[in-house]
Amino acid sequence: MLTRCPYPDCGRTFEVTDDASWRAGRCAVCERPASLRPLDVLLKIEQFRGRLESRHSPRSVGPAGPSHRLTALLEDVRSLWNVGSIFRTADGAGFSLLYLCGITGCPPRKEILKTSLGAEQNVAWDYYTSALHILPHLKEQGVQVVGLELTPASIPLATAVEGKLLRKSLCLVVGNEVTGISAEVLPMCDLVCHLPMRGVKESLNVAVAFGIASYLVAEASLESGGVSKAGESC
């Protein structure tokens, strides 16, 4: 299978075994962690999504906007219903900007509107073909990148909140429903946190996980004076 390095400063094409498709691995050229996706899939994404690069909602002011303390990045979230649900939750929790990356759908789509219930009108958003096109800029501006993923090194999100490990300016990253956050984005996270699973299943639906995490993060920000309370609780 032909694949291509996801890092903009490499981008080299190389071959891997077919059974490695969509799995985490390393670039054969620069040897950095990378998700191994079929080249034909990557080309289709560029063909149909490349024209959306830097597309944004009218309310978005880009990554440097001083009012966007709490933001989130959706990497390759496949379900449009999940995207819409995250928009609605982001609005309720006080997140003001979403970065939609990769195959993540963008408004206006009827499936998104069905579950967002108009929240996309209140929460600004930007689209990027790759999360690697926006995360370096956020980190340069001092935004803390927090990945929501269970890994050997991740810590419970509640522990991060109680330990005051979260900064006022924060971007919460969630990944694909099946593969999670990509191998190239995980190393860019300043902190990787997980939600404890106490039953049989190993993970939650991405929109549900975002809902829980976003409110924990928002409450921590409220306590530190990062976000002003607006509206009533439901």
Tab-separated table of C-alpha atoms in Angstrom:
chain	number	residue	atom	x	y	z
A	1	MET	CA	0.000	0.000	0.000
A	2	LEU	CA	1.234	3.451	-0.884
A	3	THR	CA	0.956	6.088	1.816
A	4	ARG	CA	2.346	9.550	2.458
A	5	CYS	CA	3.944	11.251	5.426
A	6	PRO	CA	1.414	13.644	7.051
A	7	TYR	CA	4.041	16.181	8.148
A	8	PRO	CA	4.039	19.269	5.898
A	9	ASP	CA	7.850	19.525	6.008
A	10	CYS	CA	8.214	15.942	4.726
A	11	GLY	CA	5.223	14.756	2.702
A	12	ARG	CA	7.166	11.903	1.128
A	13	THR	CA	5.377	8.919	-0.400
A	14	PHE	CA	6.428	5.404	0.616
A	15	GLU	CA	5.078	1.854	0.643
A	16	VAL	CA	3.900	-0.216	3.617
A	17	THR	CA	2.222	-3.591	3.986
A	18	ASP	CA	-1.495	-3.540	3.195
A	19	ASP	CA	-2.531	-4.631	6.673
A	20	ALA	CA	-1.036	-1.429	8.096
A	21	SER	CA	-3.798	0.700	6.573
A	22	TRP	CA	-5.066	3.402	8.948
A	23	ARG	CA	-2.826	2.228	11.738
A	24	ALA	CA	-0.223	4.131	13.684
A	25	GLY	CA	3.330	3.724	12.471
A	26	ARG	CA	6.293	5.817	11.403
A	27	CYS	CA	7.242	7.661	8.250
A	28	ALA	CA	9.832	5.632	6.348
A	29	VAL	CA	11.671	8.845	5.485
A	30	CYS	CA	11.619	11.198	8.502
A	31	GLU	CA	10.870	8.353	10.970
A	32	ARG	CA	8.371	10.393	12.985
A	33	PRO	CA	5.135	8.861	14.332
A	34	ALA	CA	2.490	8.890	11.596
A	35	SER	CA	-0.897	7.438	10.729
A	36	LEU	CA	-0.555	5.150	7.727
A	37	ARG	CA	-3.436	5.973	5.410
A	38	PRO	CA	-3.827	4.806	1.794
A	39	LEU	CA	-2.537	7.395	-0.645
A	40	ASP	CA	-5.699	7.198	-2.750
A	41	VAL	CA	-7.760	8.092	0.315
A	42	LEU	CA	-5.505	11.046	1.078
A	43	LEU	CA	-5.817	12.270	-2.501
A	44	LYS	CA	-9.607	12.032	-2.336
A	45	ILE	CA	-9.638	14.056	0.861
A	46	GLU	CA	-7.526	16.726	-0.817
A	47	GLN	CA	-9.676	16.670	-3.929
A	48	PHE	CA	-12.991	17.106	-2.163
A	49	ARG	CA	-11.864	18.930	0.960
A	50	GLY	CA	-8.844	20.933	-0.123
A	51	ARG	CA	-11.057	23.689	-1.440
A	52	LEU	CA	-12.364	24.134	2.109
A	53	GLU	CA	-8.914	24.888	3.519
A	54	SER	CA	-9.160	27.834	5.889
A	55	ARG	CA	-12.917	27.979	5.329
A	56	HIS	CA	-14.475	29.421	8.446
A	57	SER	CA	-17.676	30.680	9.946
A	58	PRO	CA	-18.427	34.416	9.784
A	59	ARG	CA	-17.803	34.683	13.524
A	60	SER	CA	-14.331	33.145	13.447
A	61	VAL	CA	-11.325	35.423	13.845
A	62	GLY	CA	-8.693	32.730	13.444
A	63	PRO	CA	-6.315	31.173	15.964
A	64	ALA	CA	-5.100	34.517	17.332
A	65	GLY	CA	-8.521	35.690	18.514
A	66	PRO	CA	-8.156	36.916	22.110
A	67	SER	CA	-11.746	35.970	22.976
A	68	HIS	CA	-11.218	32.297	22.133
A	69	ARG	CA	-9.882	30.943	25.422
A	70	LEU	CA	-11.590	27.574	25.214
A	71	THR	CA	-11.368	25.891	21.817
A	72	ALA	CA	-11.548	22.322	20.556
A	73	LEU	CA	-10.115	20.439	17.602
A	74	LEU	CA	-12.022	17.608	15.929
A	75	GLU	CA	-9.673	15.342	13.991
A	76	ASP	CA	-11.309	13.017	11.456
A	77	VAL	CA	-14.640	12.798	13.270
A	78	ARG	CA	-16.575	10.697	10.784
A	79	SER	CA	-20.184	11.095	11.927
A	80	LEU	CA	-21.881	14.358	11.005
A	81	TRP	CA	-24.350	13.747	13.836
A	82	ASN	CA	-21.433	13.619	16.264
A	83	VAL	CA	-20.090	16.876	14.831
A	84	GLY	CA	-23.452	18.555	15.327
A	85	SER	CA	-23.721	17.237	18.861
A	86	ILE	CA	-20.259	18.567	19.682
A	87	PHE	CA	-21.254	21.991	18.347
A	88	ARG	CA	-24.245	22.023	20.683
A	89	THR	CA	-22.209	20.876	23.693
A	90	ALA	CA	-19.410	23.334	22.921
A	91	ASP	CA	-21.936	26.161	22.997
A	92	GLY	CA	-23.356	25.001	26.323
A	93	ALA	CA	-19.950	24.502	27.961
A	94	GLY	CA	-18.596	27.860	26.819
A	95	PHE	CA	-16.228	26.831	24.010
A	96	SER	CA	-16.157	29.601	21.418
A	97	LEU	CA	-14.241	28.038	18.495
A	98	LEU	CA	-13.966	24.589	16.883
A	99	TYR	CA	-11.198	23.535	14.495
A	100	LEU	CA	-12.641	20.954	12.080
A	101	CYS	CA	-9.850	18.874	10.521
A	102	GLY	CA	-9.412	16.064	8.006
A	103	ILE	CA	-12.623	14.227	7.146
A	104	THR	CA	-14.603	16.095	9.821
A	105	GLY	CA	-17.725	17.564	8.229
A	106	CYS	CA	-18.426	21.301	8.132
A	107	PRO	CA	-21.686	23.266	8.262
A	108	PRO	CA	-24.012	23.597	6.536
A	109	ARG	CA	-24.940	19.915	6.415
A	110	LYS	CA	-28.412	18.736	7.324
A	111	GLU	CA	-27.036	15.987	9.559
A	112	ILE	CA	-24.999	18.525	11.537
A	113	LEU	CA	-27.922	20.928	11.798
A	114	LYS	CA	-30.174	18.134	13.061
A	115	THR	CA	-28.138	17.658	16.236
A	116	SER	CA	-26.536	21.098	16.612
A	117	LEU	CA	-29.942	22.826	16.744
A	118	GLY	CA	-28.400	26.067	15.518
A	119	ALA	CA	-25.344	26.030	17.800
A	120	GLU	CA	-23.092	26.423	14.740
A	121	GLN	CA	-24.443	29.969	14.554
A	122	ASN	CA	-23.017	30.712	18.011
A	123	VAL	CA	-19.779	28.721	17.964
A	124	ALA	CA	-17.187	29.893	15.445
A	125	TRP	CA	-15.326	27.279	13.412
A	126	ASP	CA	-12.391	26.905	11.022
A	127	TYR	CA	-11.580	24.031	8.679
A	128	TYR	CA	-8.095	22.642	7.954
A	129	THR	CA	-7.239	19.607	5.854
A	130	SER	CA	-4.820	18.512	8.583
A	131	ALA	CA	-4.559	19.259	12.284
A	132	LEU	CA	-0.842	19.756	11.675
A	133	HIS	CA	-1.715	22.949	9.783
A	134	ILE	CA	-3.118	24.670	12.862
A	135	LEU	CA	-1.676	23.064	16.024
A	136	PRO	CA	1.849	24.533	15.641
A	137	HIS	CA	0.339	28.031	15.428
A	138	LEU	CA	-1.741	27.453	18.553
A	139	LYS	CA	1.272	26.214	20.488
A	140	GLU	CA	3.299	29.246	19.386
A	141	GLN	CA	0.595	31.455	20.887
A	142	GLY	CA	0.812	29.662	24.219
A	143	VAL	CA	-2.396	27.660	23.829
A	144	GLN	CA	-2.255	24.422	25.798
A	145	VAL	CA	-3.144	21.423	23.606
A	146	VAL	CA	-4.937	18.736	25.607
A	147	GLY	CA	-5.668	15.409	23.936
A	148	LEU	CA	-8.611	13.288	25.073
A	149	GLU	CA	-7.274	9.771	24.584
A	150	LEU	CA	-6.439	6.701	26.645
A	151	THR	CA	-2.722	5.936	26.315
A	152	PRO	CA	-0.126	4.326	28.607
A	153	ALA	CA	0.996	7.842	29.597
A	154	SER	CA	-2.412	9.547	29.859
A	155	ILE	CA	-3.844	10.699	33.179
A	156	PRO	CA	-7.484	10.966	34.305
A	157	LEU	CA	-8.922	14.327	33.270
A	158	ALA	CA	-10.252	14.835	36.802
A	159	THR	CA	-6.679	14.491	38.096
A	160	ALA	CA	-5.526	17.210	35.703
A	161	VAL	CA	-8.363	19.460	36.871
A	162	GLU	CA	-7.753	18.839	40.571
A	163	GLY	CA	-4.003	19.302	40.106
A	164	LYS	CA	-4.569	22.605	38.292
A	165	LEU	CA	-2.606	21.332	35.300
A	166	LEU	CA	-4.900	23.050	32.780
A	167	ARG	CA	-4.134	26.541	31.525
A	168	LYS	CA	-6.683	29.283	30.904
A	169	SER	CA	-6.067	29.189	27.130
A	170	LEU	CA	-6.715	25.614	26.022
A	171	CYS	CA	-7.563	23.520	22.957
A	172	LEU	CA	-9.242	20.166	23.646
A	173	VAL	CA	-8.473	17.589	20.935
A	174	VAL	CA	-10.751	14.647	20.123
A	175	GLY	CA	-10.131	12.107	17.386
A	176	ASN	CA	-11.760	9.594	15.092
A	177	GLU	CA	-14.495	7.346	16.477
A	178	VAL	CA	-12.463	4.189	15.760
A	179	THR	CA	-8.776	5.121	15.605
A	180	GLY	CA	-8.768	8.058	18.010
A	181	ILE	CA	-6.228	10.867	17.801
A	182	SER	CA	-3.665	10.248	15.076
A	183	ALA	CA	-0.099	9.145	15.768
A	184	GLU	CA	1.231	12.465	14.482
A	185	VAL	CA	-1.057	14.657	16.597
A	186	LEU	CA	-0.653	12.843	19.943
A	187	PRO	CA	3.011	13.928	20.356
A	188	MET	CA	1.913	17.539	19.826
A	189	CYS	CA	-0.380	17.436	22.862
A	190	ASP	CA	1.018	19.163	25.944
A	191	LEU	CA	-1.141	16.896	28.053
A	192	VAL	CA	-3.050	13.690	27.260
A	193	CYS	CA	-6.007	12.863	29.482
A	194	HIS	CA	-8.633	10.137	29.585
A	195	LEU	CA	-12.009	9.491	31.141
A	196	PRO	CA	-12.051	6.362	33.360
A	197	MET	CA	-14.059	3.430	32.006
A	198	ARG	CA	-15.477	1.344	34.847
A	199	GLY	CA	-17.521	-1.123	32.817
A	200	VAL	CA	-16.854	-3.547	29.989
A	201	LYS	CA	-16.471	-1.071	27.129
A	202	GLU	CA	-13.112	0.609	26.554
A	203	SER	CA	-14.361	3.943	25.233
A	204	LEU	CA	-17.316	6.322	24.954
A	205	ASN	CA	-18.938	7.812	21.886
A	206	VAL	CA	-16.778	10.781	20.876
A	207	ALA	CA	-19.613	13.292	21.307
A	208	VAL	CA	-20.432	11.900	24.767
A	209	ALA	CA	-16.749	11.956	25.770
A	210	PHE	CA	-16.432	15.533	24.558
A	211	GLY	CA	-19.520	16.474	26.547
A	212	ILE	CA	-18.083	15.176	29.801
A	213	ALA	CA	-14.588	16.558	29.186
A	214	SER	CA	-15.722	19.972	27.989
A	215	TYR	CA	-17.677	20.680	31.159
A	216	LEU	CA	-14.815	19.540	33.393
A	217	VAL	CA	-12.435	21.787	31.477
A	218	ALA	CA	-14.859	24.714	31.481
A	219	GLU	CA	-15.475	24.470	35.228
A	220	ALA	CA	-11.728	24.451	35.840
A	221	SER	CA	-11.403	27.550	33.683
A	222	LEU	CA	-14.245	29.259	35.539
A	223	GLU	CA	-12.553	28.605	38.866
A	224	SER	CA	-9.337	30.161	37.557
A	225	GLY	CA	-11.189	33.165	36.143
A	226	GLY	CA	-10.603	32.213	32.532
A	227	VAL	CA	-14.205	32.310	31.311
A	228	SER	CA	-17.104	34.445	32.470
A	229	LYS	CA	-20.343	32.687	33.377
A	230	ALA	CA	-23.139	33.451	30.963
A	231	GLY	CA	-26.651	32.030	30.953
A	232	GLU	CA	-28.368	29.653	33.284
A	233	SER	CA	-27.709	25.980	33.861
A	234	CYS	CA	-30.132	23.524	32.323
